[in-house]
XYZ file of C-alpha atoms in Angstrom:
715
model
C 229.354 105.584 135.174
C 225.817 105.003 133.870
C 223.384 107.736 132.961
C 221.064 106.692 135.810
C 223.798 107.272 138.371
C 225.160 110.409 136.683
C 221.962 112.444 136.531
C 219.379 113.328 139.179
C 215.709 114.211 138.852
C 216.166 116.982 141.437
C 218.906 118.740 139.471
C 216.635 121.494 138.209
C 216.098 122.726 141.780
C 219.768 123.504 142.481
C 221.515 123.955 139.127
C 221.053 127.718 139.079
C 222.287 128.397 142.644
C 225.564 130.223 143.192
C 226.958 128.797 146.461
C 229.930 130.115 148.406
C 231.521 129.218 151.707
C 230.663 131.511 154.586
C 233.401 134.111 155.115
C 234.310 132.810 158.602
C 234.713 129.178 157.487
C 238.195 127.784 158.070
C 239.510 124.742 156.158
C 242.215 122.419 157.568
C 243.750 119.403 155.849
C 243.868 116.116 157.783
C 245.387 112.782 156.787
C 243.647 109.567 157.855
C 245.391 106.288 157.005
C 247.299 107.999 154.167
C 244.050 109.437 152.746
C 243.601 113.259 152.783
C 240.452 114.836 154.210
C 239.411 118.411 154.817
C 237.718 119.833 157.904
C 235.438 122.855 157.509
C 234.509 124.837 160.630
C 232.532 128.035 160.956
C 233.595 130.186 163.894
C 230.278 131.994 164.410
C 228.179 128.820 164.713
C 230.930 126.373 165.830
C 229.552 123.918 163.252
C 231.924 121.738 161.281
C 231.937 119.119 158.551
C 234.446 116.663 157.054
C 234.766 116.085 153.288
C 237.010 114.042 151.020
C 239.466 115.054 148.308
C 237.011 114.935 145.385
C 234.429 116.998 147.275
C 237.132 119.517 148.199
C 238.047 119.985 144.551
C 234.419 120.925 143.886
C 234.298 123.077 146.984
C 237.223 125.152 145.745
C 234.927 126.458 142.999
C 232.193 127.613 145.428
C 232.955 131.322 145.029
C 229.435 132.771 144.751
C 229.933 133.699 141.057
C 229.548 130.297 139.390
C 226.344 128.295 139.282
C 226.100 124.715 140.486
C 225.655 123.568 136.877
C 228.860 125.327 135.789
C 230.764 123.787 138.717
C 229.520 120.311 137.834
C 230.336 120.637 134.146
C 233.833 121.871 135.014
C 234.281 118.810 137.215
C 233.216 116.514 134.386
C 235.730 118.112 132.072
C 238.634 117.859 134.526
C 237.940 114.525 136.297
C 236.118 112.488 133.681
C 234.637 109.277 135.067
C 235.944 110.091 138.546
C 233.801 113.229 138.685
C 230.907 113.491 141.115
C 227.420 112.747 139.874
C 224.571 115.211 140.131
C 223.166 113.266 143.116
C 226.514 113.353 144.942
C 226.840 117.085 144.350
C 223.292 117.649 145.627
C 224.129 115.575 148.722
C 227.272 117.655 149.345
C 225.301 120.886 149.018
C 222.664 119.599 151.423
C 225.240 118.545 154.026
C 227.105 121.858 153.886
C 223.858 123.795 153.939
C 222.543 121.781 156.892
C 225.794 122.485 158.763
C 225.316 126.210 158.060
C 228.644 126.446 156.191
C 227.295 127.833 152.885
C 226.107 131.254 151.805
C 223.906 131.171 148.689
C 222.135 133.786 146.603
C 218.821 135.349 147.610
C 216.623 132.812 145.890
C 216.556 130.714 149.086
C 213.516 132.059 150.915
C 213.373 132.985 154.587
C 211.058 130.104 155.402
C 213.655 127.559 154.315
C 216.433 129.337 156.235
C 214.366 129.524 159.416
C 213.407 125.878 158.992
C 217.053 124.944 158.795
C 217.796 126.858 161.990
C 214.888 125.140 163.739
C 216.217 121.768 162.633
C 219.690 122.618 163.936
C 218.249 123.686 167.287
C 216.138 120.539 167.562
C 219.132 118.392 166.687
C 221.252 120.171 169.297
C 218.511 119.755 171.903
C 218.151 116.105 171.006
C 221.858 115.523 171.476
C 221.736 117.275 174.853
C 218.572 115.860 176.409
C 217.498 112.661 174.622
C 220.009 110.424 176.396
C 218.919 110.133 180.068
C 222.347 108.825 181.051
C 224.118 111.920 179.714
C 222.119 115.171 179.928
C 223.916 118.474 179.206
C 223.019 121.989 180.277
C 225.001 124.904 178.795
C 226.010 127.581 181.342
C 228.600 130.112 180.094
C 231.484 130.966 177.766
C 234.784 130.197 179.564
C 237.185 131.437 176.869
C 238.247 134.605 178.722
C 238.995 132.678 181.943
C 240.868 129.942 180.083
C 242.933 132.538 178.221
C 243.871 134.227 181.498
C 245.001 130.933 183.049
C 246.871 129.976 179.873
C 248.926 133.171 180.036
C 250.138 132.177 183.509
C 251.566 128.872 182.225
C 255.063 129.024 180.691
C 255.224 128.398 176.948
C 256.651 125.101 175.652
C 256.271 123.446 179.041
C 254.635 120.219 177.818
C 257.917 118.287 177.595
C 258.935 119.158 181.137
C 255.409 118.558 182.403
C 255.298 115.128 180.748
C 258.640 114.173 182.320
C 257.530 115.322 185.774
C 254.217 113.464 185.389
C 255.977 110.230 184.428
C 258.344 110.495 187.387
C 255.396 111.165 189.709
C 253.571 108.051 188.503
C 256.643 105.835 188.880
C 257.469 107.190 192.339
C 253.867 106.811 193.562
C 253.641 103.247 192.268
C 257.051 102.382 193.752
C 255.964 103.782 197.131
C 252.541 102.128 197.076
C 253.512 98.571 196.118
C 255.049 97.618 199.521
C 251.811 98.763 201.188
C 249.479 96.977 198.789
C 248.142 94.581 201.440
C 247.426 97.498 203.761
C 245.592 99.308 200.960
C 243.564 96.186 200.133
C 242.586 95.775 203.775
C 241.607 99.453 203.948
C 239.415 99.088 200.874
C 237.942 95.839 202.202
C 236.585 97.528 205.309
C 233.573 98.762 203.273
C 233.308 102.067 205.138
C 232.616 104.241 202.125
C 228.915 104.676 202.611
C 229.067 106.290 206.013
C 228.124 109.996 206.145
C 231.716 111.261 206.416
C 232.989 109.428 203.344
C 229.882 110.245 201.325
C 230.449 113.923 202.158
C 234.120 113.628 201.147
C 233.158 112.108 197.798
C 230.511 114.773 197.230
C 233.048 117.553 197.855
C 236.079 116.081 196.068
C 234.366 114.645 192.993
C 233.361 117.984 191.382
C 236.781 119.460 192.209
C 238.557 116.672 190.315
C 236.151 116.925 187.397
C 236.607 120.709 187.138
C 240.389 120.172 186.934
C 239.782 117.403 184.377
C 237.764 119.705 182.098
C 240.129 122.622 182.670
C 242.970 120.456 181.356
C 241.027 119.860 178.113
C 240.386 123.580 177.720
C 243.997 124.605 178.402
C 245.426 122.182 175.833
C 242.923 123.404 173.228
C 243.892 127.002 173.998
C 247.623 126.229 173.886
C 247.320 124.844 170.333
C 245.331 127.840 169.101
C 241.746 126.700 169.592
C 238.878 128.300 171.476
C 236.569 126.876 174.127
C 233.275 128.712 173.877
C 230.995 126.534 175.960
C 231.025 124.932 179.380
C 228.205 123.609 181.463
C 226.867 120.857 183.640
C 226.226 117.297 182.496
C 224.314 114.603 184.351
C 226.280 111.398 183.837
C 224.124 108.549 185.218
C 222.326 111.205 187.313
C 225.672 112.376 188.777
C 226.476 116.055 188.025
C 229.710 116.577 186.077
C 231.163 119.762 184.579
C 232.011 119.694 180.870
C 233.651 121.901 178.242
C 233.123 121.902 174.486
C 236.551 120.993 173.097
C 235.316 120.412 169.533
C 237.751 123.097 168.321
C 240.411 120.375 168.560
C 238.906 118.855 165.406
C 240.665 121.603 163.469
C 244.148 120.589 164.646
C 246.043 119.098 161.733
C 248.277 116.920 163.941
C 246.599 113.833 165.320
C 248.967 113.908 168.298
C 247.639 117.324 169.294
C 244.080 116.006 169.089
C 245.098 112.940 171.113
C 246.679 115.138 173.788
C 243.447 117.135 174.069
C 241.500 113.894 174.611
C 244.054 112.504 177.070
C 244.563 115.700 179.092
C 241.742 115.061 181.553
C 242.743 111.435 182.049
C 246.365 112.426 182.691
C 245.303 115.020 185.259
C 243.079 112.577 187.157
C 245.756 109.869 187.244
C 248.323 112.433 188.398
C 246.006 113.608 191.173
C 245.460 109.970 192.168
C 249.260 109.473 192.295
C 249.690 112.529 194.534
C 246.820 111.305 196.704
C 248.573 107.936 197.054
C 251.638 109.672 198.493
C 249.412 111.618 200.886
C 247.631 108.410 201.910
C 250.943 106.773 202.777
C 251.963 109.644 205.043
C 248.738 110.591 206.808
C 246.037 109.281 209.107
C 242.430 109.993 209.952
C 240.305 112.266 207.823
C 243.198 113.342 205.587
C 243.961 109.719 204.759
C 240.302 109.021 203.962
C 240.181 112.077 201.690
C 243.342 110.940 199.881
C 241.875 107.478 199.350
C 238.692 109.050 197.962
C 240.769 111.004 195.431
C 242.557 107.793 194.445
C 239.276 105.983 193.879
C 237.714 108.850 191.894
C 240.800 109.341 189.727
C 241.312 105.675 188.901
C 237.789 104.208 188.854
C 236.223 106.986 186.764
C 239.146 106.779 184.329
C 238.918 103.008 183.889
C 235.131 102.750 183.716
C 234.179 105.935 181.858
C 236.689 108.541 180.660
C 239.398 106.121 179.578
C 237.025 103.449 178.270
C 237.102 103.540 174.428
C 233.794 101.667 174.166
C 231.960 104.749 175.459
C 232.003 108.090 173.646
C 234.171 109.867 176.167
C 237.849 110.775 176.178
C 239.099 107.240 175.558
C 236.929 106.922 172.446
C 238.299 110.066 170.790
C 241.814 109.071 171.791
C 241.406 105.688 170.084
C 239.750 107.179 166.984
C 242.601 109.652 166.464
C 245.228 106.980 167.091
C 243.612 104.632 164.542
C 243.039 107.568 162.171
C 239.397 106.552 161.742
C 237.164 109.617 162.183
C 233.613 109.004 163.430
C 234.682 105.529 164.519
C 231.390 104.653 166.227
C 229.150 105.854 163.371
C 231.361 104.343 160.644
C 231.547 100.980 162.410
C 227.777 100.898 162.840
C 227.163 101.864 159.200
C 229.713 99.339 157.983
C 228.159 96.494 159.966
C 224.665 97.389 158.769
C 225.912 97.658 155.194
C 227.612 94.261 155.368
C 224.468 92.739 156.841
C 222.325 94.261 154.087
C 224.717 92.957 151.438
C 224.646 89.459 152.945
C 220.850 89.501 152.744
C 220.961 90.567 149.100
C 219.754 94.130 149.729
C 221.403 97.310 148.535
C 223.760 99.248 150.788
C 222.406 102.815 150.930
C 225.467 104.291 152.648
C 228.591 102.448 151.517
C 231.724 103.003 153.613
C 234.952 103.505 151.667
C 237.789 101.632 153.364
C 241.357 102.862 153.313
C 242.881 99.406 153.876
C 241.999 95.916 155.100
C 242.973 96.673 158.685
C 240.329 99.382 158.894
C 237.680 96.765 158.070
C 238.620 94.637 161.078
C 238.771 97.669 163.375
C 235.271 98.683 162.299
C 233.871 95.192 162.811
C 235.514 94.715 166.213
C 234.578 98.131 167.546
C 231.017 97.985 166.216
C 230.299 94.638 167.885
C 232.086 95.283 171.191
C 230.792 98.811 171.737
C 227.176 97.920 170.916
C 227.072 94.962 173.281
C 228.950 96.849 176.004
C 226.754 99.948 175.904
C 223.500 97.993 176.016
C 224.779 95.770 178.846
C 226.091 98.789 180.778
C 222.825 100.703 180.492
C 220.772 97.701 181.615
C 223.180 97.205 184.528
C 222.824 100.857 185.544
C 219.041 100.565 185.280
C 219.176 97.461 187.468
C 221.292 99.237 190.083
C 219.089 102.351 190.112
C 215.921 100.274 190.424
C 217.307 98.793 193.639
C 217.045 102.215 195.308
C 214.557 104.050 193.059
C 212.324 101.427 191.512
C 210.229 103.808 189.395
C 213.212 105.581 187.796
C 215.006 102.293 187.248
C 212.018 100.853 185.387
C 211.719 104.007 183.256
C 215.411 103.853 182.407
C 215.162 100.162 181.510
C 212.213 100.917 179.221
C 214.181 103.723 177.575
C 217.147 101.397 177.001
C 214.836 98.741 175.545
C 213.164 101.193 173.187
C 216.302 103.041 172.046
C 218.717 100.104 171.898
C 216.432 97.270 170.792
C 212.960 98.325 169.681
C 213.907 101.306 167.462
C 216.746 99.469 165.663
C 214.395 96.535 165.087
C 211.725 98.883 163.686
C 214.249 100.583 161.398
C 215.381 97.164 160.182
C 211.769 96.198 159.418
C 211.229 99.440 157.499
C 214.462 98.930 155.579
C 213.484 95.405 154.615
C 210.024 96.591 153.641
C 211.567 98.931 151.041
C 213.418 96.074 149.346
C 212.242 93.890 146.469
C 209.844 91.043 147.137
C 212.409 88.275 146.666
C 214.738 89.975 149.172
C 211.911 90.337 151.701
C 211.081 86.661 151.363
C 214.734 85.708 151.813
C 215.058 87.872 154.924
C 211.854 86.518 156.465
C 213.001 82.949 155.791
C 216.469 83.538 157.297
C 215.049 85.288 160.380
C 212.465 82.524 160.893
C 215.149 79.822 160.614
C 217.449 81.648 163.041
C 214.640 82.157 165.541
C 213.578 78.524 165.380
C 217.156 77.322 165.622
C 218.057 79.590 168.558
C 214.825 78.745 170.389
C 215.400 75.037 169.873
C 218.968 75.284 171.103
C 217.948 77.286 174.168
C 215.067 74.980 175.104
C 216.135 71.521 173.990
C 219.946 71.352 173.755
C 221.355 69.849 176.979
C 224.759 71.192 178.002
C 226.902 69.719 180.779
C 226.907 71.672 184.028
C 229.817 71.230 186.429
C 230.864 73.175 189.529
C 234.467 72.974 190.711
C 235.484 74.292 194.135
C 238.411 74.139 196.539
C 238.124 71.875 199.560
C 240.198 71.441 202.697
C 241.052 68.030 204.170
C 239.435 68.232 207.578
C 238.317 66.211 210.556
C 234.847 64.741 211.083
C 232.635 66.992 213.167
C 232.680 64.599 216.148
C 236.479 64.910 216.228
C 236.311 68.652 216.863
C 236.122 69.568 220.566
C 233.761 72.523 220.359
C 232.560 74.289 223.512
C 228.851 75.148 223.518
C 228.876 77.662 226.408
C 231.582 79.982 227.790
C 233.569 78.241 230.510
C 236.971 77.799 232.164
C 239.079 74.630 231.880
C 239.553 73.528 235.488
C 241.072 70.089 235.183
C 242.906 68.160 232.453
C 242.632 64.355 232.537
C 244.666 63.480 229.407
C 248.013 64.865 228.335
C 247.845 66.523 224.869
C 249.400 64.279 222.236
C 248.186 61.070 223.869
C 246.039 58.424 222.207
C 242.505 58.231 223.633
C 239.495 56.008 223.129
C 236.042 57.130 222.131
C 234.147 58.425 225.185
C 237.297 59.088 227.236
C 237.049 62.061 229.625
C 239.507 64.675 228.405
C 238.991 67.746 230.600
C 236.403 69.696 232.561
C 235.299 73.095 231.386
C 233.251 74.665 234.183
C 231.061 77.691 233.933
C 231.211 79.591 237.279
C 227.643 80.757 236.879
C 226.359 77.220 236.463
C 228.393 75.994 239.403
C 226.985 78.860 241.489
C 223.460 77.908 240.375
C 224.017 74.327 241.558
C 225.324 75.464 244.953
C 222.427 77.900 245.375
C 219.812 75.258 244.548
C 221.530 72.789 246.863
C 221.345 75.350 249.710
C 217.629 75.875 248.977
C 217.046 72.115 249.272
C 218.791 71.956 252.654
C 216.782 74.951 253.888
C 213.482 73.364 252.859
C 214.407 70.053 254.517
C 215.158 71.869 257.763
C 211.876 73.794 257.668
C 209.835 70.732 256.778
C 211.193 68.593 259.621
C 209.334 70.518 262.358
C 206.041 70.971 260.533
C 204.968 67.405 259.910
C 202.904 67.259 263.175
C 202.373 70.911 264.027
C 201.225 72.201 260.614
C 200.520 69.427 258.037
C 199.149 71.893 255.449
C 202.306 74.031 255.443
C 204.366 70.843 255.396
C 202.616 69.722 252.231
C 203.250 73.124 250.598
C 206.942 72.785 251.346
C 206.934 69.302 249.803
C 205.580 70.702 246.550
C 208.107 73.554 246.609
C 210.950 71.093 247.256
C 209.917 68.971 244.272
C 210.111 72.025 242.000
C 213.527 73.025 243.334
C 214.730 69.421 243.099
C 213.816 69.352 239.409
C 215.744 72.578 238.813
C 218.671 71.196 240.815
C 218.799 67.968 238.765
C 218.719 69.973 235.534
C 221.534 72.253 236.741
C 223.632 69.245 237.740
C 223.112 67.672 234.316
C 224.227 70.886 232.636
C 227.253 71.044 234.882
C 228.179 67.476 234.017
C 227.860 68.254 230.337
C 230.836 70.531 230.764
C 232.897 67.375 231.056
C 234.423 67.184 227.596
C 234.797 63.646 226.217
C 236.302 62.243 223.040
C 233.782 61.581 220.288
C 236.106 59.269 218.356
C 239.302 57.354 219.027
C 242.504 59.091 218.080
C 245.207 61.483 219.232
C 244.201 64.336 221.530
C 245.545 67.691 220.304
C 245.009 71.161 221.743
C 244.111 74.231 219.675
C 246.737 76.972 219.954
C 250.030 77.146 221.783
C 248.699 78.188 225.214
C 248.239 75.612 227.979
C 244.668 74.327 227.992
C 244.224 74.066 231.764
C 243.113 77.404 233.199
C 242.151 78.822 229.808
C 238.811 80.595 229.394
C 236.905 79.488 226.293
C 234.175 81.505 224.588
C 230.941 80.037 223.274
C 231.365 77.898 220.126
C 235.160 78.021 220.544
C 237.298 75.059 219.441
C 239.370 73.743 222.349
C 241.137 70.965 220.474
C 240.796 67.891 218.300
C 240.830 64.139 218.548
C 242.581 63.211 215.314
C 241.717 59.709 214.139
C 244.320 57.666 212.361
C 242.730 57.529 208.910
C 239.314 59.132 209.275
C 239.106 62.347 207.261
C 236.432 64.568 205.799
C 236.473 67.407 203.275
C 235.118 70.838 204.152
C 234.271 73.453 201.556
C 232.175 76.584 201.181
C 229.940 77.184 198.154
C 228.613 80.551 197.099
C 224.870 80.897 196.761
C 224.736 80.806 192.938
C 226.633 77.493 192.933
C 224.532 76.086 195.747
C 221.374 76.580 193.673
C 222.580 73.896 191.258
C 223.733 71.715 194.127
C 220.330 71.860 195.757
C 218.277 71.242 192.644
C 220.224 68.520 190.855
C 223.534 66.927 191.738
C 224.290 63.669 189.989
C 227.843 62.947 191.143
C 230.484 64.316 193.500
C 234.175 63.659 192.767
C 237.259 64.522 194.780
C 240.385 65.134 192.691
C 243.572 63.939 194.418
C 247.168 63.874 193.179
C 248.557 60.375 192.859
C 252.076 59.138 193.504
C 253.029 59.650 189.842
C 251.787 63.290 189.943
C 248.675 62.359 187.975
C 245.329 63.605 189.220
C 242.737 60.930 189.974
C 239.024 61.309 190.666
C 237.437 59.514 193.647
C 233.710 59.319 194.220
C 232.343 60.950 197.374
C 229.046 62.114 198.870
C 227.680 65.013 200.889
C 227.322 64.068 204.554
C 226.287 67.434 205.994
C 225.452 70.950 204.836
C 224.121 74.048 206.513
C 220.477 74.832 205.693
C 221.156 78.555 205.444
C 223.988 80.647 204.022
C 226.177 82.498 206.495
C 229.329 84.586 206.572
C 231.267 81.981 208.585
C 233.519 79.223 207.237
C 235.043 76.150 208.821
C 238.620 77.299 208.310
C 240.396 80.442 207.121
C 242.214 78.303 204.539
C 239.111 78.579 202.333
C 239.391 82.391 202.232
C 241.860 84.856 200.791
C 243.388 85.152 204.270
C 244.585 81.556 204.004
C 245.288 81.211 200.286
C 241.721 80.461 199.153
C 239.378 82.267 196.763
C 236.664 83.654 199.060
C 237.175 87.349 199.942
C 237.201 87.698 203.728
C 238.319 89.910 206.581
C 239.712 89.042 210.001
C 237.606 90.134 212.975
C 238.043 89.708 216.702
C 235.476 86.901 216.800
C 236.954 85.087 213.785
C 237.014 85.177 209.993
C 234.081 86.689 208.111
C 233.642 86.141 204.360
C 232.329 88.998 202.262
C 229.468 87.064 200.607
C 227.343 84.511 202.421
C 228.250 80.876 201.704
C 226.950 77.382 202.445
C 229.183 75.108 204.541
C 229.452 71.539 203.210
C 231.110 68.388 204.534
C 231.990 65.471 202.241
C 232.818 61.909 203.150
C 236.398 60.850 202.575
C 236.534 58.765 199.376
C 236.998 55.048 199.687
C 240.310 53.619 198.424
C 241.878 57.088 198.627
C 245.137 57.488 200.503
C 245.136 59.577 203.669
C 246.015 63.248 203.317
C 247.390 65.724 205.827
C 244.890 67.789 207.768
C 244.604 71.224 206.171
C 245.829 70.185 202.719
C 243.918 71.496 199.691
C 241.948 69.346 197.219
C 239.644 70.022 194.293
C 235.999 68.975 194.402
C 233.878 68.576 191.272
C 230.079 68.529 191.395
C 228.488 67.048 188.288
C 224.964 68.450 187.923
C 224.165 66.506 184.775
C 222.941 68.671 181.923
C 221.022 71.929 181.762
C 219.676 73.913 178.832
C 220.492 77.557 178.214
C 216.955 78.470 179.247
C 217.371 76.689 182.583
C 220.669 78.428 183.200
C 219.189 81.828 182.388
C 216.249 81.128 184.700
C 218.559 80.194 187.582
C 220.787 83.200 186.955
C 217.900 85.704 186.952
C 216.297 84.112 189.997
C 219.537 84.170 191.955
C 220.267 87.751 190.895
C 216.831 88.851 192.025
C 217.161 87.071 195.391
C 220.538 88.685 196.006
C 219.165 92.134 195.207
C 216.143 91.589 197.477
C 218.326 90.354 200.337
C 220.664 93.331 199.900
C-alpha cells in the first residue's frame, strides 16, 4: 500500500468525529458465494446498507467514544497492509451517514443534517416518479392488517401448502392437455376487446394483484419481518397495488428471501390453475372470467413478474439464487469498468469478484438486461403511440434520453476526465468503429432469401369455379371420366336469371301483338313500340347470354372430378364456390401464400425462384420456376386450407362458415410447374425458395421500418 493510497487530503475533516450506529440499527450476517457480508437496517427509517467483512470489523468499533482517527489507527495495528485506507474509511462513513444509519457527536451542524434529509427525500421521490413506466404512490401502513391475517394461518403450514400447490398444478395441467385444441380455438377467436371481456379484465386484474402482493407481505411477516408501506403503482400506465417487502433483505437464509420473491408468482400461477379447472367445467360468462384469470396469471408472470431481466420478482429471485446482491447495478458497473480498462482508463469503482463464474453471470446479465429493457420500452412506446400518439412520442423521447443520450453524455464526461493519450485513443477507436459499422451497413451486400411452403395444385383453368349462385340442373359427363377442353360438363342455372329471360320473352311477345294492329291505324305509336322493343330485345339477348354462361365447360383436357362427396346434380352452389376440377395428366402448378413483409422483397427484387423437390434417392433437388399469377392486394383468403395451421401449414387461421380465414393478410401466388420435374400428387407439400439477390443492412432496416409502419397504419 503506497502513501498516496493510504492517506487522504480530507482526513482532517472527519478524524475527530466519534461515530456510533443508531440504537435501532440491526445487523444480520449474509453469505454470498462463500463470502460473508453484513446487512445494516434501521427500523425507524427503513433504510439499509450492505458492507463487507473488513468494513464490519471497523464498524464494530463505532461506539461513540472513540474518534475516527483512533479507529483507523487500531485497524492499522491489527490488519496491517489489509487495513482500510483513510479514503476507504471516509467513503464508508459517507455511505452510512447518507443511509441515516450513524449517530455522531454534536459537531455536525443542523444545516448538514437537514441537507441530508432533503437529499434522501429527493432520492426517494426520484425512485418513485422518474420512471414513467413504473410510478409509485404510497398510501398506508398495512402491518396491522397483515398481522391479523397472519394469525389466522396455521403455523408451519408451508410444507403442506407447497405439496397442495404442486398437486394442483399437476392436476390442472393433466386436465387441460386433452382440451388444448379447444383452448387454442377459444383464444384464437379474438373476442377479448369487446366490452364484456374488457370489464372482466378490469375487475379481475386488481383482485389478482392484491392477492399477489398480500402473499409477499404474509411471507415477510411469517419470517419475522414487517411490511410498513403499501400503495399504488402505475406499471405501463396500468394501476397495480404494491407492498414494500424490503424487510426480507434482513433474512439470513437466501431460501427465505427467495420464497418472499416467489410468493406472488406462486399465487398467480395457482389461481390460473384453479381457473383452468373452472374453465373446463363451465360455460358462458363464468368460463370467460376463468379464461381471463388464466391469461392474467400466466401472461403477467412470464412477461413481467417472473422475468429476471426486469427488476421485479423474478430479478430478486435470480439474484438470491446466484448469491449476487445488486445484480443489475454490479453487472452494469462491471461492464463499464471492463470497458474503461480496455480503453486504458482507470476503473473508478472496481468490482471484487468472488469466483470466475460470477464474472460470466455479470457479463451475461448486464448485456441481456440492458438490450431487453431498451427494446421493451421502445416497443411499449410504439404500442402506446398507436392509440395515444402524443404520449407515445413523449415516452419514446424519455427512453431515448434516459437509455441512450444520458449514458452517452456520462461516457463523454468520463473520457474527458482522462489523460490526453487516453482521450486520443478513445476518439480513434470510436471513429474507426463508426466508420466500419457505417460502411458495413451501407456497402456490405448480404444474401437475402425467402423460403415458404407451397402446395402442388391445379392450374386456375382446371378449377371449376362458379361465379354466381346457382343450382346444378343437368349433368352431361359422369364424374371420373376423361374430357376434352371445351366439353360441356353440367348446367348450373340461376332461377332468377331464368325468370328474367322468361319475363323479357313475354314482354317481346306482348309488344309484337300490340304493334301488329297499329301499323296502319297509328304509325306514330307503332314507331314508339318499335323503339321499346329494340331496348327490350337488347336486354333479352344479354339475359340469354348470361344464362348460357351458366353452362360449365372444361377449360383443359383431363379427368372430371367433383368437389365433395355429395352428388353434383341438384346441388346449390354459392358464389365463388368450387364445383369440381378437371385434372390434367401432368399439368401442375404450385400455390403458396406470402405474408406482407416477405412480399415486399418479392415485389421489389426477385432474381430467381426455385422449387425444392425430393428425388428418388431422398435427396432434395432445386428446379427453376417462375411466378405466373399473384393477387395485387393482400387478403385473408388462401387457395387451400393446407397452407394454414388447420391443414398442417404455418399460417394461423380459423374455420368460418364461408371458408378458411387466415389471421394476417397474405398475397396469393401461383408458380409454374418446373420443367424436367416429375409429377407430384395434388395437395402434396413442397418448399419454394425466392432468391432476392443481395441487400445491405440499411436496406433491410428501411424495409422493416416501412412495413412496420404500414401495418400499424392499416391496423
